[in-house]
Amino acid sequence: NAGVTQTPKFQVLKTGQSMTLQCAQDMNHNSMYWYRQDPGMGLRLIYYSASEGTTDKGEVPNGYNVSRLNKREFSLRLESAAPSQTSVYFCASSEEEDKGYEQYFGPGTRLTVT
Amino acid sequence: AQTVTQSQPEMSVQEAETVTLSCTYDTSESNYYLFWYKQPPSRQMILVIRQEAYKQQNATENRFSVNFQKAAKSFSLKISDSQLGDTAMYFCAFMNGSNFGNEKLTFGTGTRLTIIP
């Protein structure tokens, strides 16, 4: 049982390059999330997916797209990276109400855009 | 929209002492959940404790307990007998329990806690 896995762990991009961050969970959760963490800002929600086939914008969606490929996988894509997207990115999935909605987080991806 | 405020950016305490981290939130919802997450230097986010708003009894998990004051919209975390492994960033988080399929978390800005040997 690996929980939530993310790849890559580190990435450096040049402005304008694109990349996809991969996330997978093996806990059979319906809901999955992408957050970004910036110094002094806490974690902010980028996109979330309540179930396979559905996605919705969070607090800071501009510059990102997501795909809920299946129940296990939820990817985040940067089409044209900008220095403002330098951040640590976390994927998470959550339990249902009967287990108190606990969210499980991946180890994070540190992205630097130069 | 909900907001979560952690007014203590940094705190430090001697090992074995007790420390309390503050959190206030703003919401018009009546059904919600509150969480404390710990982020050690490894960067991994770990759930420390959870409180359902409809429960009057304060949650406890071993050395961790909360003081949930619903009317004051306050949710503080108390760590008793602090240990070196408690050194971490601590985030308070809010979840609206009324939106089925939308269990997203709103986080505070965090408190960096250092346990001094």
Tab-separated table of C-alpha atoms in Angstrom:
chain	number	residue	atom	x	y	z
A	1	ASN	CA	0.000	0.000	0.000
A	2	ALA	CA	1.997	3.008	-1.292
A	3	GLY	CA	-0.625	5.677	-0.476
A	4	VAL	CA	-0.235	8.732	-2.709
A	5	THR	CA	2.729	8.827	-5.074
A	6	GLN	CA	3.966	11.760	-7.142
A	7	THR	CA	6.507	12.072	-9.909
A	8	PRO	CA	8.886	13.742	-10.329
A	9	LYS	CA	10.198	14.858	-6.924
A	10	PHE	CA	12.195	17.744	-8.385
A	11	GLN	CA	12.052	19.593	-11.710
A	12	VAL	CA	13.662	22.649	-13.222
A	13	LEU	CA	11.994	24.244	-16.234
A	14	LYS	CA	12.749	27.222	-18.405
A	15	THR	CA	10.065	29.831	-18.921
A	16	GLY	CA	7.660	28.669	-21.621
A	17	GLN	CA	8.369	24.961	-21.291
A	18	SER	CA	5.590	22.523	-20.502
A	19	MET	CA	5.420	19.554	-18.168
A	20	THR	CA	2.996	17.199	-16.480
A	21	LEU	CA	3.082	16.251	-12.820
A	22	GLN	CA	1.812	12.755	-12.197
A	23	CYS	CA	-0.128	11.579	-9.153
A	24	ALA	CA	-1.565	8.187	-8.263
A	25	GLN	CA	-3.298	6.758	-5.205
A	26	ASP	CA	-4.016	3.153	-4.307
A	27	MET	CA	-6.590	3.749	-1.558
A	28	ASN	CA	-9.656	3.655	-3.819
A	29	HIS	CA	-10.540	7.253	-2.965
A	30	ASN	CA	-13.017	9.151	-5.083
A	31	SER	CA	-11.720	12.663	-4.390
A	32	MET	CA	-8.289	13.923	-5.418
A	33	TYR	CA	-6.648	17.349	-5.189
A	34	TRP	CA	-3.718	19.423	-6.382
A	35	TYR	CA	-2.279	22.096	-4.058
A	36	ARG	CA	0.654	24.438	-4.313
A	37	GLN	CA	2.699	25.592	-1.332
A	38	ASP	CA	4.537	28.891	-1.356
A	39	PRO	CA	6.529	30.395	1.521
A	40	GLY	CA	4.244	32.195	3.956
A	41	MET	CA	1.118	31.198	2.024
A	42	GLY	CA	0.174	27.785	3.328
A	43	LEU	CA	-1.298	25.351	0.799
A	44	ARG	CA	-3.670	26.641	-1.851
A	45	LEU	CA	-5.976	24.490	-3.950
A	46	ILE	CA	-5.337	24.510	-7.689
A	47	TYR	CA	-7.836	21.912	-8.941
A	48	TYR	CA	-9.779	19.040	-7.501
A	49	SER	CA	-11.699	16.033	-8.747
A	50	ALA	CA	-14.655	14.679	-6.798
A	51	SER	CA	-14.837	11.522	-8.903
A	52	GLU	CA	-13.502	9.920	-12.043
A	53	GLY	CA	-14.392	12.065	-15.025
A	54	THR	CA	-15.024	15.302	-13.102
A	55	THR	CA	-12.700	18.196	-12.326
A	56	ASP	CA	-13.240	21.656	-10.859
A	57	LYS	CA	-11.185	24.773	-10.334
A	58	GLY	CA	-9.855	25.668	-6.940
A	59	GLU	CA	-8.464	28.927	-5.626
A	60	VAL	CA	-5.518	29.365	-8.037
A	61	PRO	CA	-6.232	27.506	-11.330
A	62	ASN	CA	-4.754	29.965	-13.837
A	63	GLY	CA	-1.904	28.495	-15.876
A	64	TYR	CA	-2.789	24.879	-15.064
A	65	ASN	CA	-4.854	22.063	-16.489
A	66	VAL	CA	-5.736	18.706	-14.993
A	67	SER	CA	-6.825	15.275	-16.113
A	68	ARG	CA	-8.510	12.619	-14.025
A	69	LEU	CA	-7.345	9.696	-16.110
A	70	ASN	CA	-9.081	7.076	-13.993
A	71	LYS	CA	-9.958	6.605	-10.343
A	72	ARG	CA	-6.302	6.185	-9.385
A	73	GLU	CA	-4.580	8.920	-11.367
A	74	PHE	CA	-4.863	12.712	-11.406
A	75	SER	CA	-2.312	14.695	-13.401
A	76	LEU	CA	-1.466	18.412	-13.399
A	77	ARG	CA	-0.153	20.080	-16.537
A	78	LEU	CA	1.685	23.352	-16.974
A	79	GLU	CA	1.354	24.322	-20.642
A	80	SER	CA	3.734	27.293	-20.586
A	81	ALA	CA	5.640	27.546	-17.343
A	82	ALA	CA	6.211	30.944	-15.725
A	83	PRO	CA	8.524	31.932	-12.851
A	84	SER	CA	5.401	32.600	-10.729
A	85	GLN	CA	4.723	28.868	-10.860
A	86	THR	CA	7.889	28.099	-8.924
A	87	SER	CA	6.479	26.260	-5.921
A	88	VAL	CA	6.091	22.930	-4.189
A	89	TYR	CA	3.162	20.946	-5.539
A	90	PHE	CA	1.217	18.415	-3.508
A	91	CYS	CA	-1.299	15.882	-4.660
A	92	ALA	CA	-3.800	14.502	-2.159
A	93	SER	CA	-6.726	12.133	-1.979
A	94	SER	CA	-9.385	11.936	0.694
A	95	GLU	CA	-11.486	9.490	2.605
A	96	GLU	CA	-15.271	9.652	2.601
A	97	GLU	CA	-17.426	11.054	5.397
A	98	ASP	CA	-17.494	7.799	7.364
A	99	LYS	CA	-13.721	8.121	7.841
A	100	GLY	CA	-13.754	11.794	8.634
A	101	TYR	CA	-12.607	13.144	5.271
A	102	GLU	CA	-8.918	12.679	6.116
A	103	GLN	CA	-6.717	13.793	3.245
A	104	TYR	CA	-3.580	11.843	2.423
A	105	PHE	CA	-0.782	13.750	0.744
A	106	GLY	CA	1.951	12.737	-1.629
A	107	PRO	CA	5.595	13.655	-0.944
A	108	GLY	CA	5.461	16.784	-3.106
A	109	THR	CA	7.215	18.026	-6.253
A	110	ARG	CA	9.593	20.958	-5.991
A	111	LEU	CA	9.353	22.891	-9.249
A	112	THR	CA	11.645	25.750	-10.214
A	113	VAL	CA	10.948	27.841	-13.287
A	114	THR	CA	13.860	30.017	-14.466
B	1	ALA	CA	-15.539	32.006	1.362
B	2	GLN	CA	-13.889	30.570	4.417
B	3	THR	CA	-10.682	31.952	5.854
B	4	VAL	CA	-8.274	30.433	8.327
B	5	THR	CA	-5.870	32.566	10.355
B	6	GLN	CA	-2.807	31.428	12.241
B	7	SER	CA	-1.381	34.458	13.984
B	8	GLN	CA	1.835	32.881	15.280
B	9	PRO	CA	4.351	32.479	12.427
B	10	GLU	CA	6.959	30.923	14.726
B	11	MET	CA	7.102	29.432	18.199
B	12	SER	CA	9.690	27.607	20.226
B	13	VAL	CA	9.457	25.626	23.442
B	14	GLN	CA	11.721	23.524	25.602
B	15	GLU	CA	11.486	19.776	25.294
B	16	ALA	CA	8.893	18.228	27.662
B	17	GLU	CA	6.971	21.482	28.001
B	18	THR	CA	3.461	22.185	26.774
B	19	VAL	CA	2.761	24.491	23.855
B	20	THR	CA	-0.462	25.819	22.342
B	21	LEU	CA	-0.821	26.860	18.715
B	22	SER	CA	-3.639	29.230	17.810
B	23	CYS	CA	-6.076	29.108	14.910
B	24	THR	CA	-9.178	31.121	14.138
B	25	TYR	CA	-11.509	30.723	11.202
B	26	ASP	CA	-14.376	32.527	9.607
B	27	THR	CA	-17.402	30.774	8.139
B	28	SER	CA	-21.155	31.030	7.911
B	29	GLU	CA	-21.517	27.265	7.651
B	30	SER	CA	-22.814	25.142	10.522
B	31	ASN	CA	-21.526	21.783	9.281
B	32	TYR	CA	-17.764	21.688	8.942
B	33	TYR	CA	-14.572	19.930	9.954
B	34	LEU	CA	-11.336	21.322	11.323
B	35	PHE	CA	-7.915	19.731	11.048
B	36	TRP	CA	-4.359	20.198	12.224
B	37	TYR	CA	-1.674	18.949	9.849
B	38	LYS	CA	2.021	18.637	10.643
B	39	GLN	CA	4.755	19.136	8.040
B	40	PRO	CA	8.201	18.087	9.287
B	41	PRO	CA	11.387	18.960	7.379
B	42	SER	CA	10.754	15.922	5.167
B	43	ARG	CA	7.904	17.976	3.654
B	44	GLN	CA	5.360	15.162	4.156
B	45	MET	CA	1.936	16.394	5.313
B	46	ILE	CA	0.631	14.339	8.233
B	47	LEU	CA	-2.772	14.583	9.888
B	48	VAL	CA	-2.412	15.297	13.600
B	49	ILE	CA	-5.995	15.654	14.764
B	50	ARG	CA	-9.513	16.263	13.471
B	51	GLN	CA	-12.613	17.898	14.970
B	52	GLU	CA	-16.175	17.702	13.710
B	53	ALA	CA	-18.059	20.941	14.360
B	54	TYR	CA	-21.165	19.135	15.568
B	55	LYS	CA	-19.222	17.436	18.358
B	56	GLN	CA	-18.953	19.452	21.547
B	57	GLN	CA	-16.241	17.261	23.019
B	58	ASN	CA	-12.703	18.344	22.190
B	59	ALA	CA	-10.702	15.823	20.165
B	60	THR	CA	-7.587	14.223	21.656
B	61	GLU	CA	-4.880	12.027	20.141
B	62	ASN	CA	-2.280	10.938	22.678
B	63	ARG	CA	-0.224	14.083	23.487
B	64	PHE	CA	-2.250	16.250	21.110
B	65	SER	CA	-5.537	17.878	22.024
B	66	VAL	CA	-7.631	20.746	20.759
B	67	ASN	CA	-9.615	23.509	22.374
B	68	PHE	CA	-12.568	23.998	20.038
B	69	GLN	CA	-14.590	27.124	20.782
B	70	LYS	CA	-17.338	27.128	18.161
B	71	ALA	CA	-18.924	30.447	19.090
B	72	ALA	CA	-15.550	32.171	19.043
B	73	LYS	CA	-14.513	30.278	15.875
B	74	SER	CA	-11.304	29.231	17.536
B	75	PHE	CA	-9.470	25.923	17.184
B	76	SER	CA	-6.186	25.760	19.086
B	77	LEU	CA	-3.815	22.800	19.273
B	78	LYS	CA	-2.139	21.824	22.521
B	79	ILE	CA	0.949	19.630	22.473
B	80	SER	CA	1.820	18.167	25.850
B	81	ASP	CA	5.216	16.760	26.850
B	82	SER	CA	6.720	18.111	23.629
B	83	GLN	CA	9.343	15.999	21.894
B	84	LEU	CA	12.118	16.818	19.437
B	85	GLY	CA	10.144	15.019	16.737
B	86	ASP	CA	7.363	17.575	17.111
B	87	THR	CA	9.562	20.167	15.389
B	88	ALA	CA	7.635	21.004	12.230
B	89	MET	CA	5.308	23.430	10.485
B	90	TYR	CA	1.762	23.081	11.744
B	91	PHE	CA	-1.179	23.995	9.547
B	92	CYS	CA	-4.739	24.529	10.630
B	93	ALA	CA	-7.313	23.652	7.960
B	94	PHE	CA	-11.068	24.028	7.438
B	95	MET	CA	-13.418	21.873	5.397
B	96	ASN	CA	-17.037	22.700	4.581
B	97	GLY	CA	-19.047	19.586	5.370
B	98	SER	CA	-22.130	20.704	3.477
B	99	ASN	CA	-20.842	20.341	-0.097
B	100	PHE	CA	-20.949	16.703	-1.076
B	101	GLY	CA	-18.096	15.874	-3.423
B	102	ASN	CA	-16.310	19.107	-2.625
B	103	GLU	CA	-14.310	18.253	0.455
B	104	LYS	CA	-11.516	20.694	-0.228
B	105	LEU	CA	-9.381	22.127	2.535
B	106	THR	CA	-8.682	25.785	3.228
B	107	PHE	CA	-5.357	26.136	5.022
B	108	GLY	CA	-3.903	28.743	7.326
B	109	THR	CA	-0.426	30.086	6.701
B	110	GLY	CA	1.171	27.826	9.281
B	111	THR	CA	3.142	28.045	12.521
B	112	ARG	CA	6.748	26.914	12.568
B	113	LEU	CA	7.310	25.110	15.870
B	114	THR	CA	10.792	24.367	17.155
B	115	ILE	CA	11.365	22.087	20.131
B	116	ILE	CA	14.569	23.027	21.940
B	117	PRO	CA	16.576	20.213	23.566
